Short mmCIF file of C-alpha atoms in Angstrom, two decimals:
data_model
loop_
_atom_site.label_atom_id
_atom_site.label_comp_id
_atom_site.label_asym_id
_atom_site.label_seq_id
_atom_site.Cartn_x
_atom_site.Cartn_y
_atom_site.Cartn_z
CA UNK V 146 0.00 0.00 0.00
CA UNK V 147 1.36 3.43 -0.98
CA UNK V 148 1.41 5.93 1.84
CA UNK V 149 -0.82 9.01 1.62
CA UNK V 150 0.20 12.62 2.25
CA UNK V 151 -2.01 15.70 2.60
CA UNK V 152 -1.07 19.40 2.65
CA UNK V 153 -2.55 22.54 4.18
CA UNK V 154 -1.14 25.89 3.05
CA UNK V 155 -1.49 29.12 5.00
CA UNK V 156 -0.56 32.51 3.63
CA UNK V 157 0.66 33.74 0.29
CA UNK V 158 0.92 32.55 -3.31
CA UNK V 159 4.61 31.87 -2.68
CA UNK V 160 3.66 29.30 -0.04
CA UNK V 161 1.25 27.64 -2.50
CA UNK V 162 4.00 27.33 -5.11
CA UNK V 163 6.37 25.79 -2.55
CA UNK V 164 3.73 23.37 -1.23
CA UNK V 165 3.12 22.15 -4.76
CA UNK V 166 6.83 21.52 -5.36
CA UNK V 167 7.19 19.67 -2.05
CA UNK V 168 4.13 17.57 -2.95
CA UNK V 169 5.83 16.53 -6.19
CA UNK V 170 8.87 15.47 -4.15
CA UNK V 171 6.62 13.21 -2.06
CA UNK V 172 5.16 11.71 -5.23
CA UNK V 173 8.70 10.93 -6.45
CA UNK V 174 9.26 9.11 -3.14
CA UNK V 175 6.21 6.89 -3.69
CA UNK V 176 3.48 8.81 -1.83
CA UNK V 177 -0.02 9.54 -3.11
CA UNK V 178 -1.34 13.05 -2.47
CA UNK V 179 -4.85 13.31 -1.02
CA UNK V 180 -6.99 16.24 0.10
CA UNK V 181 -6.48 17.57 3.62
CA UNK V 182 -9.98 16.49 4.65
CA UNK V 183 -9.13 12.88 3.72
CA UNK V 184 -7.41 10.30 5.91
CA UNK V 185 -3.65 10.46 5.34
CA UNK V 186 -0.48 8.97 6.83
CA UNK V 187 1.28 12.35 6.84
CA UNK V 188 -0.16 15.85 7.17
CA UNK V 189 2.15 18.70 6.17
CA UNK V 190 1.17 22.22 7.24
CA UNK V 191 2.92 25.07 5.43
CA UNK V 192 2.72 27.96 7.88
CA UNK V 193 2.61 31.72 7.62
CA UNK V 194 3.47 34.33 10.21
CA UNK V 195 2.49 37.59 8.56
CA UNK V 196 -0.43 38.05 10.95
CA UNK V 197 -1.36 36.96 14.43
CA UNK V 198 -4.37 35.16 13.00
CA UNK V 199 -2.20 32.82 10.90
CA UNK V 200 -0.37 31.77 14.07
CA UNK V 201 -3.61 30.91 15.85
CA UNK V 202 -5.01 28.93 12.95
CA UNK V 203 -2.12 26.49 13.11
CA UNK V 204 -3.40 24.77 16.26
CA UNK V 205 -6.87 24.41 14.76
CA UNK V 206 -5.43 22.75 11.63
CA UNK V 207 -3.36 20.30 13.70
CA UNK V 208 -6.53 19.29 15.58
CA UNK V 209 -8.31 18.72 12.24
CA UNK V 210 -5.52 16.39 11.15
CA UNK V 211 -5.64 14.47 14.43
CA UNK V 212 -9.40 13.96 14.13
CA UNK V 213 -8.96 12.53 10.63
CA UNK V 214 -6.19 10.15 11.74
CA UNK V 215 -4.92 10.19 15.34
CA UNK V 216 -1.91 8.10 14.26
CA UNK V 217 -0.89 10.38 11.40
CA UNK V 218 2.53 12.01 11.32
CA UNK V 219 2.19 15.83 11.45
CA UNK V 220 4.92 18.11 10.08
CA UNK V 221 5.12 21.92 10.15
CA UNK V 222 7.14 23.91 7.62
CA UNK V 223 7.22 27.52 6.42
CA UNK V 224 7.70 30.97 7.91
CA UNK V 225 6.20 30.39 11.37
CA UNK V 226 8.23 27.16 11.60
CA UNK V 227 11.41 29.20 11.04
CA UNK V 228 10.48 32.02 13.43
CA UNK V 229 8.98 30.00 16.32
CA UNK V 230 10.06 26.37 15.81
CA UNK V 231 9.85 25.33 19.46
CA UNK V 232 6.43 26.95 19.86
CA UNK V 233 5.11 24.78 17.03
CA UNK V 234 6.93 21.68 18.27
CA UNK V 235 5.17 22.11 21.63
CA UNK V 236 1.71 21.92 20.02
CA UNK V 237 0.10 18.59 20.88
CA UNK V 238 0.26 16.22 17.91
CA UNK V 239 3.13 17.89 16.02
CA UNK V 240 5.97 15.47 15.21
CA UNK V 241 8.36 17.46 13.05
CA UNK V 242 9.19 21.15 12.51
CA UNK V 243 11.44 22.20 9.62
CA UNK V 244 12.89 25.67 9.07
CA UNK V 245 13.63 27.70 5.95
CA UNK V 246 16.46 25.61 4.50
CA UNK V 247 15.16 22.20 5.59
CA UNK V 248 11.58 22.28 4.25
CA UNK V 249 12.52 21.24 0.70
CA UNK V 250 14.31 18.17 2.14
CA UNK V 251 11.32 17.04 4.20
CA UNK V 252 11.29 13.52 2.73
CA UNK V 253 14.83 13.05 4.08
CA UNK V 254 13.58 13.67 7.63
CA UNK V 255 10.65 11.24 7.48
CA UNK V 256 11.62 7.71 8.36
CA UNK V 257 9.18 5.24 9.87
CA UNK V 258 6.27 7.72 10.29
CA UNK V 259 5.78 6.68 13.91
CA UNK V 260 4.48 9.43 16.19
CA UNK V 261 7.08 11.24 18.30
CA UNK V 262 6.66 11.89 22.01
CA UNK V 263 7.94 15.41 21.37
CA UNK V 264 8.08 17.56 18.27
CA UNK V 265 11.46 17.22 16.57
CA UNK V 266 12.97 20.52 15.36
CA UNK V 267 15.41 21.06 12.50
CA UNK V 268 15.83 24.79 12.02
CA UNK V 269 18.81 26.76 10.70
CA UNK V 270 20.07 30.20 11.56
CA UNK V 271 18.36 32.41 8.98
CA UNK V 272 21.77 33.60 7.70
CA UNK V 273 22.18 30.08 6.30
CA UNK V 274 19.14 30.56 4.03
CA UNK V 275 21.28 31.98 1.25
CA UNK V 276 20.58 29.49 -1.55
CA UNK V 277 17.64 29.40 -3.92
CA UNK V 278 15.13 26.60 -4.42
CA UNK V 279 12.83 27.07 -7.40
CA UNK V 280 9.19 26.03 -7.22
CA UNK V 281 5.85 26.30 -8.94
CA UNK V 282 2.32 25.12 -8.30
CA UNK V 283 0.71 22.88 -10.86
CA UNK V 284 -2.38 20.73 -11.03
CA UNK V 285 -4.14 22.73 -8.31
CA UNK V 286 -6.18 25.06 -10.50
CA UNK V 287 -6.35 26.69 -13.93
CA UNK V 288 -3.41 28.93 -13.10
CA UNK V 289 0.07 28.22 -11.77
CA UNK V 290 2.11 30.22 -9.27
CA UNK V 291 5.71 30.45 -10.48
CA UNK V 292 8.27 31.43 -7.87
CA UNK V 293 11.04 33.62 -9.30
CA UNK V 294 12.55 35.19 -6.16
CA UNK V 295 12.79 34.57 -2.40
CA UNK V 296 13.79 36.54 0.70
CA UNK V 297 14.04 40.30 1.21
CA UNK V 298 16.77 42.82 1.97
CA UNK V 299 14.31 45.51 3.06
CA UNK V 300 14.02 46.26 6.76
CA UNK V 301 10.41 47.40 7.20
CA UNK V 302 9.86 47.89 10.93
CA UNK V 303 6.72 45.71 11.15
CA UNK V 304 7.84 42.74 9.03
CA UNK V 305 9.25 39.34 10.00
CA UNK V 306 9.73 38.06 6.44
CA UNK V 307 13.52 38.71 6.32
CA UNK V 308 13.78 36.78 9.61
CA UNK V 309 11.68 33.93 8.20
CA UNK V 310 13.02 33.73 4.64
CA UNK V 311 16.47 35.35 4.67
CA UNK V 312 18.20 37.59 2.15
CA UNK V 313 16.90 38.47 -1.31
CA UNK V 314 17.89 35.89 -3.92
CA UNK V 315 16.62 34.91 -7.34
CA UNK V 316 16.26 31.94 -9.63
CA UNK V 317 18.40 31.95 -12.76
CA UNK V 318 16.64 33.24 -15.84
CA UNK V 319 17.09 29.87 -17.56
CA UNK V 320 15.46 28.02 -14.66
CA UNK V 321 12.47 30.38 -14.64
CA UNK V 322 11.99 29.98 -18.39
CA UNK V 323 12.33 26.18 -18.15
CA UNK V 324 9.74 26.08 -15.35
CA UNK V 325 7.40 28.28 -17.42
CA UNK V 326 7.79 25.88 -20.37
CA UNK V 327 7.04 22.90 -18.09
CA UNK V 328 3.88 24.64 -16.89
CA UNK V 329 2.80 25.48 -20.44
CA UNK V 330 3.00 21.76 -21.37
CA UNK V 331 0.37 21.01 -18.69
CA UNK V 332 -2.32 23.02 -20.52
CA UNK V 333 -2.35 25.63 -17.76
CA UNK V 334 -3.47 28.92 -19.24
CA UNK V 335 -2.18 31.46 -16.72
CA UNK V 336 1.05 31.88 -14.78
CA UNK V 337 1.25 34.21 -11.78
CA UNK V 338 4.79 35.39 -10.96
CA UNK V 339 5.43 35.22 -7.25
CA UNK V 340 8.15 35.86 -4.69
CA UNK V 341 8.75 37.90 -1.55
CA UNK V 342 9.99 40.97 -3.42
CA UNK V 343 9.80 40.12 -7.13
CA UNK V 344 10.80 43.60 -8.32
CA UNK V 345 14.20 42.79 -6.79
CA UNK V 346 14.58 39.93 -9.29
CA UNK V 347 18.15 39.33 -10.44
CA UNK V 348 19.76 39.87 -7.07
CA UNK V 349 21.43 36.68 -5.88
CA UNK V 350 20.97 34.97 -9.25
CA UNK V 351 24.54 33.67 -9.02
CA UNK V 352 24.65 33.17 -5.24
CA UNK V 353 25.87 36.74 -4.70
CA UNK V 354 24.56 40.26 -5.24
CA UNK V 355 25.72 40.39 -8.86
CA UNK V 356 23.00 41.57 -11.23
CA UNK V 357 23.05 40.14 -14.72
CA UNK V 358 19.29 40.25 -15.19
CA UNK V 359 16.59 42.60 -13.96
CA UNK V 360 12.86 42.20 -13.45
CA UNK V 361 12.30 43.86 -16.84
CA UNK V 362 14.62 41.29 -18.48
CA UNK V 363 12.60 38.52 -16.85
CA UNK V 364 9.28 39.95 -18.04
CA UNK V 365 10.56 40.37 -21.61
CA UNK V 366 11.88 36.80 -21.80
CA UNK V 367 8.76 35.23 -20.27
CA UNK V 368 6.64 37.08 -22.83
CA UNK V 369 8.37 35.00 -25.54
CA UNK V 370 7.56 31.58 -24.04
CA UNK V 371 5.14 29.76 -26.31
CA UNK V 372 2.01 28.09 -25.00
CA UNK V 373 1.27 30.54 -22.20
CA UNK V 374 -1.93 32.51 -22.67
CA UNK V 375 -1.54 34.85 -19.71
CA UNK V 376 1.15 36.10 -17.36
CA UNK V 377 0.26 38.05 -14.23
CA UNK V 378 2.53 39.99 -11.86
CA UNK V 379 1.38 39.14 -8.33
CA UNK V 380 2.73 41.98 -6.18
CA UNK V 381 5.51 44.49 -6.75
CA UNK V 382 6.90 47.32 -4.62
CA UNK V 383 6.10 50.80 -6.05
CA UNK V 384 9.76 51.85 -6.00
CA UNK V 385 10.71 48.78 -8.06
CA UNK V 386 7.90 49.09 -10.62
CA UNK V 387 9.62 51.06 -13.36
CA UNK V 388 8.05 52.99 -16.24
CA UNK V 389 9.78 50.63 -18.70
CA UNK V 390 8.02 47.63 -17.15
CA UNK V 391 4.64 49.38 -17.21
CA UNK V 392 5.15 50.35 -20.86
CA UNK V 393 6.17 46.80 -21.77
CA UNK V 394 3.13 45.25 -20.06
CA UNK V 395 0.87 47.69 -21.92
CA UNK V 396 2.13 46.33 -25.26
CA UNK V 397 2.67 42.69 -24.19
CA UNK V 398 0.96 39.73 -25.82
CA UNK V 399 0.65 37.77 -22.58
CA UNK V 400 1.09 40.05 -19.54
CA UNK V 401 -2.32 41.18 -18.33
CA UNK V 402 -3.22 44.74 -17.21
CA UNK V 403 -3.33 43.96 -13.49
CA UNK V 404 -0.91 45.29 -10.87
CA UNK V 405 -0.92 44.70 -7.13
CA UNK V 406 1.20 47.39 -5.48
CA UNK V 407 1.73 47.51 -1.69
CA UNK V 408 1.17 50.98 -0.23
CA UNK V 409 0.77 50.21 3.53
CA UNK V 410 -0.05 53.83 4.44
CA UNK V 411 -1.17 57.02 2.72
CA UNK V 412 0.66 59.10 5.34
CA UNK V 413 4.29 60.02 4.71
CA UNK V 414 4.87 60.20 8.47
CA UNK V 415 3.73 56.58 8.91
CA UNK V 416 5.64 55.44 5.81
CA UNK V 417 8.81 56.83 7.42
CA UNK V 418 8.06 55.02 10.69
CA UNK V 419 7.53 51.82 8.68
CA UNK V 420 10.85 52.44 6.86
CA UNK V 421 9.19 52.02 3.49
CA UNK V 422 11.36 53.04 0.53
CA UNK V 423 9.08 55.62 -1.04
CA UNK V 424 6.70 58.43 -0.17
CA UNK V 425 3.06 58.74 -1.21
CA UNK V 426 4.00 61.03 -4.10
CA UNK V 427 5.81 58.16 -5.82
CA UNK V 428 2.74 55.97 -5.41
CA UNK V 429 0.55 58.61 -7.06
CA UNK V 430 3.04 58.67 -9.93
CA UNK V 431 2.94 54.86 -10.38
CA UNK V 432 -0.87 54.77 -10.50
CA UNK V 433 -0.98 57.70 -12.93
CA UNK V 434 1.56 56.04 -15.25
CA UNK V 435 -0.38 52.76 -15.33
CA UNK V 436 -3.68 54.49 -16.03
CA UNK V 437 -2.07 56.65 -18.71
CA UNK V 438 -1.02 53.66 -20.84
CA UNK V 439 -3.67 51.17 -19.64
CA UNK V 440 -6.87 53.03 -18.63
CA UNK V 441 -8.66 49.70 -18.10
CA UNK V 442 -5.95 48.27 -15.81
CA UNK V 443 -6.86 46.83 -12.42
CA UNK V 444 -4.76 48.15 -9.52
CA UNK V 445 -4.86 46.42 -6.13
CA UNK V 446 -3.38 47.95 -2.98
CA UNK V 447 -2.06 46.51 0.30
CA UNK V 448 -2.66 48.76 3.32
CA UNK V 449 -1.97 48.32 7.04
CA UNK V 450 -4.22 49.98 9.64
CA UNK V 451 -3.42 50.63 13.28
CA UNK V 452 0.35 50.96 12.98
CA UNK V 453 1.94 52.57 16.10
CA UNK V 454 1.65 56.33 15.87
CA UNK V 455 -1.34 56.26 13.51
CA UNK V 456 -3.58 58.93 15.00
CA UNK V 457 -7.16 59.53 13.82
CA UNK V 458 -5.85 62.36 11.64
CA UNK V 459 -3.17 60.18 10.02
CA UNK V 460 -5.65 57.37 9.41
CA UNK V 461 -8.02 59.82 7.70
CA UNK V 462 -5.07 60.96 5.61
CA UNK V 463 -4.70 57.37 4.40
CA UNK V 464 -8.44 56.95 3.90
CA UNK V 465 -8.78 60.15 1.86
CA UNK V 466 -5.64 59.37 -0.12
CA UNK V 467 -7.04 55.96 -1.14
CA UNK V 468 -10.52 57.36 -1.76
CA UNK V 469 -9.14 59.85 -4.29
CA UNK V 470 -6.75 57.40 -5.97
CA UNK V 471 -7.80 55.62 -9.19
CA UNK V 472 -7.46 52.09 -7.78
CA UNK V 473 -9.64 48.98 -8.00
CA UNK V 474 -9.57 47.19 -4.62
CA UNK V 475 -7.72 46.99 -1.29
CA UNK V 476 -6.19 44.20 0.74
CA UNK V 477 -6.54 45.50 4.30
CA UNK V 478 -4.27 44.18 7.06
CA UNK V 479 -4.86 45.04 10.72
CA UNK V 480 -1.48 45.69 12.31
CA UNK V 481 -0.41 43.04 14.81
CA UNK V 482 2.74 43.14 16.91
CA UNK V 483 5.41 40.65 15.82
CA UNK V 484 8.31 39.61 18.03
CA UNK V 485 11.77 40.88 17.07
CA UNK V 486 10.48 43.81 15.02
CA UNK V 487 11.18 47.48 15.76
CA UNK V 488 7.50 48.42 15.50
CA UNK V 489 6.61 46.12 18.41
CA UNK V 490 8.39 48.52 20.79
CA UNK V 491 7.22 51.81 19.28
CA UNK V 492 5.17 54.39 21.13
CA UNK V 493 1.66 55.37 20.15
CA UNK V 494 0.09 51.91 20.30
CA UNK V 495 -3.37 51.96 18.70
CA UNK V 496 -6.08 50.15 20.75
CA UNK V 497 -7.28 46.95 19.07
CA UNK V 498 -10.91 48.12 18.91
CA UNK V 499 -9.72 51.24 17.03
CA UNK V 500 -7.67 49.06 14.67
CA UNK V 501 -10.77 46.94 14.03
CA UNK V 502 -12.92 50.01 13.33
CA UNK V 503 -10.39 51.44 10.87
CA UNK V 504 -10.05 48.08 9.16
CA UNK V 505 -13.82 47.92 8.70
CA UNK V 506 -13.84 51.43 7.19
CA UNK V 507 -11.18 50.53 4.65
CA UNK V 508 -12.87 47.25 3.75
CA UNK V 509 -16.01 49.28 3.05
CA UNK V 510 -13.95 51.59 0.86
CA UNK V 511 -12.51 48.56 -0.96
CA UNK V 512 -16.02 47.29 -1.75
CA UNK V 513 -16.92 50.73 -3.12
CA UNK V 514 -13.76 50.88 -5.24
CA UNK V 515 -14.27 47.38 -6.63
CA UNK V 516 -17.89 48.15 -7.51
CA UNK V 517 -16.87 51.36 -9.29
CA UNK V 518 -14.15 49.52 -11.21
CA UNK V 519 -16.57 46.76 -12.25
CA UNK V 520 -19.12 49.37 -13.37
CA UNK V 521 -16.45 51.03 -15.51
CA UNK V 522 -15.93 47.70 -17.28
CA UNK V 523 -19.57 47.07 -18.22
CA UNK V 524 -20.30 47.00 -21.97
CA UNK V 525 -16.64 46.27 -22.74
CA UNK V 526 -15.26 43.17 -24.46
CA UNK V 527 -12.86 41.05 -22.43
CA UNK V 528 -11.31 37.58 -22.50
CA UNK V 529 -12.26 35.38 -19.53
CA UNK V 530 -10.39 32.35 -18.20
CA UNK V 531 -12.95 30.04 -16.58
CA UNK V 532 -12.10 28.10 -13.42
CA UNK V 533 -12.90 24.53 -12.44
CA UNK V 534 -15.39 24.73 -9.58
CA UNK V 535 -19.17 24.44 -9.80
CA UNK V 536 -20.37 27.13 -7.37
CA UNK V 537 -24.11 26.74 -6.81
CA UNK V 538 -24.78 26.11 -10.49
CA UNK V 539 -22.37 28.75 -11.80
CA UNK V 540 -18.87 28.73 -13.22
CA UNK V 541 -16.64 31.65 -12.31
CA UNK V 542 -13.66 33.19 -14.01
CA UNK V 543 -11.49 36.28 -14.33
CA UNK V 544 -10.88 38.72 -17.11
CA UNK V 545 -7.30 39.71 -17.81
CA UNK V 546 -7.86 42.87 -15.80
CA UNK V 547 -9.18 40.85 -12.85
CA UNK V 548 -12.94 41.36 -13.07
CA UNK V 549 -14.60 38.33 -11.48
CA UNK V 550 -17.41 36.97 -13.66
CA UNK V 551 -20.01 34.20 -13.53
CA UNK V 552 -21.99 32.18 -16.06
CA UNK V 553 -24.32 29.17 -15.80
CA UNK V 554 -22.28 26.03 -15.07
CA UNK V 555 -20.91 24.27 -18.13
CA UNK V 556 -18.06 21.78 -17.60
CA UNK V 557 -16.84 22.38 -21.17
CA UNK V 558 -15.87 25.92 -20.15
CA UNK V 559 -13.36 24.77 -17.48
CA UNK V 560 -9.82 26.03 -18.20
CA UNK V 561 -10.83 27.70 -21.46
CA UNK V 562 -10.63 31.32 -22.54
CA UNK V 563 -13.60 33.01 -24.20
CA UNK V 564 -14.25 36.47 -25.53
CA UNK V 565 -17.25 37.99 -23.76
CA UNK V 566 -19.16 41.20 -23.27
CA UNK V 567 -19.59 42.27 -19.65
CA UNK V 568 -23.29 43.07 -19.20
CA UNK V 569 -24.32 43.68 -15.59
CA UNK V 570 -23.32 43.28 -11.95
CA UNK V 571 -25.24 40.55 -10.16
CA UNK V 572 -26.59 40.72 -6.60
CA UNK V 573 -23.52 38.87 -5.30
CA UNK V 574 -21.21 41.50 -6.83
CA UNK V 575 -19.95 39.30 -9.69
CA UNK V 576 -20.33 40.35 -13.30
CA UNK V 577 -22.64 38.60 -15.78
CA UNK V 578 -21.63 38.22 -19.41
CA UNK V 579 -22.60 37.33 -22.94
CA UNK V 580 -20.43 35.10 -25.13
CA UNK V 581 -19.31 36.75 -28.36
CA UNK V 582 -17.46 33.98 -30.17
CA UNK V 583 -16.64 30.31 -30.18
CA UNK V 584 -13.78 29.19 -27.97
CA UNK V 585 -10.63 31.28 -28.28
CA UNK V 586 -8.33 28.59 -26.89
#
């Protein structure tokens, strides 16, 4: 009987790409992958530590695994496993905790799969995480997440990512292109580029800080790979998103007009406290440039509320800044104190109830922005990539510029691209459509 392994991934697209690669390693070792809600011999939890909530969810997921199979071997990997390995090892039911450099060698650490009396920890000093392991997700959905970069050299005062993932380093251009070609052979229509700080691509490509290639080089080369219908840039720092890249995307055959650009605060005072590498004026410039060459582009924004020192006046500065900006949606994060960060010891702590109130206000603004963006797209013609799930009799999909649409369920539409006219916004906020042509691809 082949052993069964199941995975649960918390956090970002980067984690999903790494989980998928680790799952393929298990398959090579003779394991069958099953869903996390199925009975398995091993449960692997890929953790995140960006927010306090991700930490708390870990214990709940371990309990789920134990209910499914009390004798199963439970392993924790990922960012939280690097930052707080002993804390995870002390959770009842956890057998193995692997840090940043060890997670890709997990099959080497699994021997007889018998439960341990105590969680076993293998975790490096983060300075040792100076080599690159490429990864991509495949077979999970109609799009693949392709990791091109890892780690970060920035020192934002609230962030634990450099402590969890180490220095900025990149895959070689050849490796990225080969992975993209592998993905294209699997009939996956869309690739999402992912990393911790992908605009920093090139750094560490040769195991040092030498730069032979830049993010723009990467984008230009990926645009030439045959068999890929769409390429999407997941998230890029405003100071690293150059005019040349924006111009290239506007003329590209495969890169879609969708940018996700972290802002974090609309107040220059708070941006300085966060040690971000730009001021709000640069952000205005980035949005204006995108809209100049791609008026229909979707622009998503990350923003943190409740950072130490954020008074009511400074929060309103952020709110008004975002309200006036030509953006499409927000990802709102409520600030939570993280150990070993400078922000955790700053003055001007914002009460949690105030953080919650501000978060709710910005989520309301995000809904308004998304609605306005969707309304601006009605009566336009777009290409939609349909996804694989039947959701209450409907199939959903996304346009290139990230409008979420729905149509009556038809299994023949799964993982196909169709040209449609966007007609109206439904009660659930998704956009209805009319098909214009036969299948495009």
